[in-house]
């Protein structure tokens, strides 16, 4: 199991917004971070392969939720 959370109202760093786009950024970010943790892959390596997307072949189960002022993703490896 892996979890990642970020403040929903946090400003997206300009360099990351330029690279990945600002739309729904924190949800995409927390998903990618959680899946990186499960796969034991550094986030920079993940970015090169998948950006902030969930790869279509992933076997992980994940949910991204807005809880109060947080965006939280919880992911589980089968």
Tab-separated table of N, CA, C and O in Angstrom:
chain	number	residue	atom	x	y	z
A	1	UNK	N	0.844	-1.172	0.000
A	1	UNK	CA	0.000	0.000	0.000
A	1	UNK	C	0.890	1.236	0.000
A	1	UNK	O	1.949	1.252	0.601
A	2	UNK	N	0.423	2.262	-0.687
A	2	UNK	CA	1.142	3.535	-0.721
A	2	UNK	C	0.125	4.661	-0.684
A	2	UNK	O	-1.007	4.505	-1.158
A	3	UNK	N	0.538	5.774	-0.120
A	3	UNK	CA	-0.341	6.934	-0.031
A	3	UNK	C	0.467	8.196	-0.305
A	3	UNK	O	1.654	8.267	0.018
A	4	UNK	N	-0.189	9.165	-0.938
A	4	UNK	CA	0.431	10.468	-1.130
A	4	UNK	C	-0.668	11.508	-1.001
A	4	UNK	O	-1.809	11.274	-1.416
A	5	UNK	N	-0.344	12.637	-0.415
A	5	UNK	CA	-1.310	13.706	-0.221
A	5	UNK	C	-0.636	15.051	-0.447
A	5	UNK	O	0.543	15.220	-0.151
A	6	UNK	N	-1.403	15.963	-0.981
A	6	UNK	CA	-0.937	17.333	-1.205
A	6	UNK	C	-2.087	18.285	-0.877
A	6	UNK	O	-3.259	17.910	-0.967
A	7	UNK	N	-1.745	19.505	-0.531
A	7	UNK	CA	-2.765	20.528	-0.288
A	7	UNK	C	-3.449	20.863	-1.616
A	7	UNK	O	-2.774	21.181	-2.602
A	8	UNK	N	-4.746	20.796	-1.629
A	8	UNK	CA	-5.512	21.039	-2.852
A	8	UNK	C	-5.339	22.456	-3.378
A	8	UNK	O	-5.403	22.687	-4.579
A	9	UNK	N	-5.109	23.391	-2.478
A	9	UNK	CA	-4.996	24.791	-2.884
A	9	UNK	C	-3.554	25.250	-3.092
A	9	UNK	O	-3.315	26.422	-3.378
A	10	UNK	N	-2.620	24.328	-2.963
A	10	UNK	CA	-1.211	24.694	-3.153
A	10	UNK	C	-0.975	25.119	-4.604
A	10	UNK	O	-1.568	24.556	-5.534
A	11	UNK	N	-0.124	26.102	-4.752
A	11	UNK	CA	0.240	26.549	-6.093
A	11	UNK	C	1.075	25.462	-6.771
A	11	UNK	O	1.973	24.870	-6.159
A	12	UNK	N	0.762	25.194	-8.014
A	12	UNK	CA	1.552	24.232	-8.788
A	12	UNK	C	2.869	24.912	-9.152
A	12	UNK	O	2.862	26.034	-9.681
A	13	UNK	N	4.009	24.285	-8.851
A	13	UNK	CA	5.282	24.895	-9.226
A	13	UNK	C	5.313	25.200	-10.730
A	13	UNK	O	4.912	24.354	-11.541
A	14	UNK	N	5.736	26.397	-11.107
A	14	UNK	CA	5.700	26.796	-12.516
A	14	UNK	C	6.386	25.812	-13.469
A	14	UNK	O	5.864	25.540	-14.552
A	15	UNK	N	7.531	25.280	-13.083
A	15	UNK	CA	8.233	24.347	-13.970
A	15	UNK	C	7.420	23.068	-14.193
A	15	UNK	O	7.382	22.533	-15.307
A	16	UNK	N	6.752	22.592	-13.139
A	16	UNK	CA	5.932	21.387	-13.288
A	16	UNK	C	4.658	21.682	-14.073
A	16	UNK	O	4.211	20.864	-14.879
A	17	UNK	N	4.067	22.855	-13.860
A	17	UNK	CA	2.882	23.245	-14.633
A	17	UNK	C	3.224	23.352	-16.112
A	17	UNK	O	2.435	22.933	-16.971
A	18	UNK	N	4.397	23.888	-16.428
A	18	UNK	CA	4.811	24.007	-17.824
A	18	UNK	C	5.028	22.630	-18.452
A	18	UNK	O	4.718	22.413	-19.617
A	19	UNK	N	5.544	21.712	-17.666
A	19	UNK	CA	5.848	20.374	-18.193
A	19	UNK	C	4.609	19.488	-18.308
A	19	UNK	O	4.453	18.766	-19.281
A	20	UNK	N	3.723	19.534	-17.289
A	20	UNK	CA	2.610	18.592	-17.226
A	20	UNK	C	1.237	19.241	-17.347
A	20	UNK	O	0.235	18.533	-17.412
A	21	UNK	N	1.179	20.559	-17.346
A	21	UNK	CA	-0.098	21.260	-17.385
A	21	UNK	C	-0.676	21.410	-15.990
A	21	UNK	O	-0.476	20.545	-15.138
A	22	UNK	N	-1.404	22.491	-15.730
A	22	UNK	CA	-1.926	22.745	-14.392
A	22	UNK	C	-3.260	22.064	-14.094
A	22	UNK	O	-3.649	21.944	-12.939
A	23	UNK	N	-3.982	21.612	-15.109
A	23	UNK	CA	-5.320	21.036	-14.904
A	23	UNK	C	-5.262	19.768	-14.071
A	23	UNK	O	-4.510	18.840	-14.391
A	24	UNK	N	-6.021	19.755	-12.974
A	24	UNK	CA	-6.126	18.581	-12.101
A	24	UNK	C	-4.738	18.080	-11.653
A	24	UNK	O	-4.527	16.888	-11.463
A	25	UNK	N	-3.807	19.026	-11.517
A	25	UNK	CA	-2.409	18.657	-11.271
A	25	UNK	C	-2.219	17.808	-10.020
A	25	UNK	O	-1.540	16.773	-10.064
A	26	UNK	N	-2.776	18.235	-8.886
A	26	UNK	CA	-2.476	17.530	-7.639
A	26	UNK	C	-3.061	16.118	-7.615
A	26	UNK	O	-2.470	15.212	-7.033
A	27	UNK	N	-4.177	15.900	-8.264
A	27	UNK	CA	-4.717	14.534	-8.366
A	27	UNK	C	-3.771	13.667	-9.194
A	27	UNK	O	-3.430	12.540	-8.808
A	28	UNK	N	-3.319	14.179	-10.327
A	28	UNK	CA	-2.390	13.409	-11.177
A	28	UNK	C	-1.058	13.184	-10.459
A	28	UNK	O	-0.464	12.111	-10.542
A	29	UNK	N	-0.602	14.218	-9.744
A	29	UNK	CA	0.666	14.126	-9.018
A	29	UNK	C	0.608	13.045	-7.939
A	29	UNK	O	1.499	12.210	-7.836
A	30	UNK	N	-0.435	13.074	-7.114
A	30	UNK	CA	-0.515	12.102	-6.017
A	30	UNK	C	-0.673	10.678	-6.546
A	30	UNK	O	-0.143	9.746	-5.955
A	31	UNK	N	-1.382	10.511	-7.669
A	31	UNK	CA	-1.478	9.170	-8.271
A	31	UNK	C	-0.107	8.684	-8.705
A	31	UNK	O	0.298	7.556	-8.412
A	32	UNK	N	0.610	9.530	-9.438
A	32	UNK	CA	1.942	9.135	-9.906
A	32	UNK	C	2.868	8.838	-8.732
A	32	UNK	O	3.588	7.832	-8.742
A	33	UNK	N	2.851	9.677	-7.717
A	33	UNK	CA	3.708	9.443	-6.542
A	33	UNK	C	3.363	8.122	-5.857
A	33	UNK	O	4.248	7.361	-5.478
A	34	UNK	N	2.091	7.840	-5.693
A	34	UNK	CA	1.687	6.592	-5.044
A	34	UNK	C	2.120	5.381	-5.861
A	34	UNK	O	2.627	4.392	-5.318
A	35	UNK	N	1.934	5.453	-7.165
A	35	UNK	CA	2.326	4.323	-8.012
A	35	UNK	C	3.841	4.154	-8.052
A	35	UNK	O	4.339	3.024	-8.099
A	36	UNK	N	4.576	5.269	-8.004
A	36	UNK	CA	6.045	5.196	-7.922
A	36	UNK	C	6.472	4.452	-6.660
A	36	UNK	O	7.373	3.617	-6.694
A	37	UNK	N	5.834	4.793	-5.557
A	37	UNK	CA	6.168	4.144	-4.287
A	37	UNK	C	5.917	2.640	-4.370
A	37	UNK	O	6.737	1.838	-3.907
A	38	UNK	N	4.782	2.250	-4.950
A	38	UNK	CA	4.488	0.815	-5.079
A	38	UNK	C	5.499	0.104	-5.960
A	38	UNK	O	5.900	-1.026	-5.675
A	39	UNK	N	5.870	0.761	-7.049
A	39	UNK	CA	6.792	0.151	-8.015
A	39	UNK	C	8.255	0.297	-7.614
A	39	UNK	O	9.126	-0.274	-8.264
A	40	UNK	N	8.505	1.083	-6.555
A	40	UNK	CA	9.875	1.379	-6.134
A	40	UNK	C	10.689	1.977	-7.283
A	40	UNK	O	11.811	1.564	-7.567
A	41	UNK	N	10.063	2.950	-7.930
A	41	UNK	CA	10.668	3.644	-9.068
A	41	UNK	C	10.803	5.114	-8.695
A	41	UNK	O	9.829	5.714	-8.222
A	42	UNK	N	11.961	5.725	-8.902
A	42	UNK	CA	12.102	7.152	-8.631
A	42	UNK	C	11.139	7.963	-9.504
A	42	UNK	O	10.895	7.619	-10.667
A	43	UNK	N	10.589	9.022	-8.953
A	43	UNK	CA	9.595	9.807	-9.670
A	43	UNK	C	10.153	10.363	-10.983
A	43	UNK	O	9.432	10.431	-11.982
A	44	UNK	N	11.415	10.734	-11.026
A	44	UNK	CA	12.000	11.257	-12.271
A	44	UNK	C	11.996	10.192	-13.370
A	44	UNK	O	11.764	10.504	-14.538
A	45	UNK	N	12.233	8.949	-13.006
A	45	UNK	CA	12.177	7.856	-13.996
A	45	UNK	C	10.738	7.654	-14.466
A	45	UNK	O	10.479	7.404	-15.645
A	46	UNK	N	9.788	7.746	-13.538
A	46	UNK	CA	8.373	7.612	-13.892
A	46	UNK	C	7.974	8.697	-14.894
A	46	UNK	O	7.297	8.431	-15.886
A	47	UNK	N	8.395	9.951	-14.602
A	47	UNK	CA	8.043	11.060	-15.495
A	47	UNK	C	8.510	10.801	-16.916
A	47	UNK	O	7.797	11.092	-17.861
A	48	UNK	N	9.724	10.295	-17.062
A	48	UNK	CA	10.255	10.042	-18.407
A	48	UNK	C	9.422	8.997	-19.141
A	48	UNK	O	9.253	9.069	-20.353
A	49	UNK	N	8.933	8.014	-18.417
A	49	UNK	CA	8.161	6.928	-19.048
A	49	UNK	C	6.691	7.271	-19.230
A	49	UNK	O	6.100	6.915	-20.241
A	50	UNK	N	6.076	7.889	-18.220
A	50	UNK	CA	4.622	8.011	-18.200
A	50	UNK	C	4.095	9.424	-17.989
A	50	UNK	O	2.875	9.608	-17.990
A	51	UNK	N	4.969	10.386	-17.741
A	51	UNK	CA	4.471	11.700	-17.338
A	51	UNK	C	3.770	11.556	-15.998
A	51	UNK	O	4.272	10.867	-15.111
A	52	UNK	N	2.605	12.139	-15.853
A	52	UNK	CA	1.830	11.960	-14.626
A	52	UNK	C	0.648	11.019	-14.866
A	52	UNK	O	-0.263	10.935	-14.051
A	53	UNK	N	0.678	10.289	-15.966
A	53	UNK	CA	-0.412	9.374	-16.314
A	53	UNK	C	-0.261	8.035	-15.603
A	53	UNK	O	0.839	7.636	-15.213
A	54	UNK	N	-1.379	7.359	-15.470
A	54	UNK	CA	-1.375	5.975	-14.986
A	54	UNK	C	-1.205	5.090	-16.214
A	54	UNK	O	-2.021	5.151	-17.137
A	55	UNK	N	-0.158	4.272	-16.247
A	55	UNK	CA	0.047	3.419	-17.415
A	55	UNK	C	-1.119	2.439	-17.581
A	55	UNK	O	-1.652	1.937	-16.585
A	56	UNK	N	-1.516	2.167	-18.817
A	56	UNK	CA	-2.657	1.282	-19.036
A	56	UNK	C	-2.435	-0.141	-18.522
A	56	UNK	O	-3.386	-0.839	-18.213
A	57	UNK	N	-1.210	-0.569	-18.397
A	57	UNK	CA	-0.913	-1.941	-17.979
A	57	UNK	C	-0.779	-2.105	-16.455
A	57	UNK	O	-0.522	-3.198	-15.983
A	58	UNK	N	-0.967	-1.028	-15.705
A	58	UNK	CA	-0.774	-1.126	-14.265
A	58	UNK	C	-1.779	-2.090	-13.644
A	58	UNK	O	-2.939	-2.127	-14.029
A	59	UNK	N	-1.305	-2.874	-12.705
A	59	UNK	CA	-2.173	-3.800	-11.981
A	59	UNK	C	-2.596	-3.222	-10.638
A	59	UNK	O	-3.399	-3.813	-9.933
A	60	UNK	N	-2.063	-2.067	-10.301
A	60	UNK	CA	-2.396	-1.430	-9.022
A	60	UNK	C	-3.848	-0.951	-9.035
A	60	UNK	O	-4.408	-0.623	-10.073
A	61	UNK	N	-4.414	-0.936	-7.858
A	61	UNK	CA	-5.748	-0.387	-7.648
A	61	UNK	C	-5.556	0.901	-6.870
A	61	UNK	O	-4.824	0.913	-5.873
A	62	UNK	N	-6.175	1.975	-7.300
A	62	UNK	CA	-5.964	3.253	-6.650
A	62	UNK	C	-7.243	4.065	-6.607
A	62	UNK	O	-8.142	3.866	-7.419
A	63	UNK	N	-7.279	4.970	-5.652
A	63	UNK	CA	-8.375	5.927	-5.529
A	63	UNK	C	-7.790	7.273	-5.145
A	63	UNK	O	-6.931	7.349	-4.273
A	64	UNK	N	-8.278	8.297	-5.801
A	64	UNK	CA	-7.882	9.662	-5.487
A	64	UNK	C	-9.117	10.384	-4.965
A	64	UNK	O	-10.172	10.346	-5.599
A	65	UNK	N	-8.964	11.010	-3.804
A	65	UNK	CA	-10.079	11.666	-3.127
A	65	UNK	C	-9.710	13.074	-2.716
A	65	UNK	O	-8.534	13.365	-2.458
A	66	UNK	N	-10.698	13.925	-2.615
A	66	UNK	CA	-10.510	15.248	-2.024
A	66	UNK	C	-11.071	15.160	-0.617
A	66	UNK	O	-12.256	14.888	-0.433
A	67	UNK	N	-10.231	15.334	0.373
A	67	UNK	CA	-10.622	15.279	1.776
A	67	UNK	C	-10.255	16.603	2.425
A	67	UNK	O	-9.072	16.905	2.594
A	68	UNK	N	-11.274	17.387	2.741
A	68	UNK	CA	-11.072	18.727	3.298
A	68	UNK	C	-10.179	19.518	2.340
A	68	UNK	O	-10.543	19.675	1.182
A	69	UNK	N	-9.017	19.949	2.786
A	69	UNK	CA	-8.138	20.743	1.924
A	69	UNK	C	-7.014	19.914	1.310
A	69	UNK	O	-6.018	20.458	0.854
A	70	UNK	N	-7.183	18.595	1.278
A	70	UNK	CA	-6.150	17.706	0.731
A	70	UNK	C	-6.654	16.948	-0.496
A	70	UNK	O	-7.838	16.619	-0.590
A	71	UNK	N	-5.730	16.639	-1.380
A	71	UNK	CA	-5.943	15.665	-2.451
A	71	UNK	C	-5.117	14.458	-2.026
A	71	UNK	O	-3.909	14.572	-1.803
A	72	UNK	N	-5.772	13.309	-1.894
A	72	UNK	CA	-5.120	12.107	-1.372
A	72	UNK	C	-5.316	10.954	-2.351
A	72	UNK	O	-6.439	10.724	-2.814
A	73	UNK	N	-4.235	10.257	-2.642
A	73	UNK	CA	-4.328	9.019	-3.415
A	73	UNK	C	-3.799	7.891	-2.557
A	73	UNK	O	-2.725	8.000	-1.962
A	74	UNK	N	-4.581	6.819	-2.519
A	74	UNK	CA	-4.184	5.573	-1.852
A	74	UNK	C	-4.122	4.524	-2.947
A	74	UNK	O	-5.060	4.379	-3.738
A	75	UNK	N	-3.025	3.783	-3.003
A	75	UNK	CA	-2.841	2.756	-4.029
A	75	UNK	C	-2.434	1.438	-3.378
A	75	UNK	O	-1.737	1.420	-2.361
A	76	UNK	N	-2.891	0.360	-3.976
A	76	UNK	CA	-2.602	-0.982	-3.482
A	76	UNK	C	-2.046	-1.824	-4.620
A	76	UNK	O	-2.546	-1.770	-5.746
A	77	UNK	N	-1.030	-2.622	-4.318
A	77	UNK	CA	-0.488	-3.565	-5.297
A	77	UNK	C	-1.184	-4.901	-5.090
A	77	UNK	O	-1.372	-5.319	-3.947
A	78	UNK	N	-1.566	-5.557	-6.167
A	78	UNK	CA	-2.224	-6.864	-6.021
A	78	UNK	C	-1.283	-7.932	-5.490
A	78	UNK	O	-0.101	-7.821	-5.563
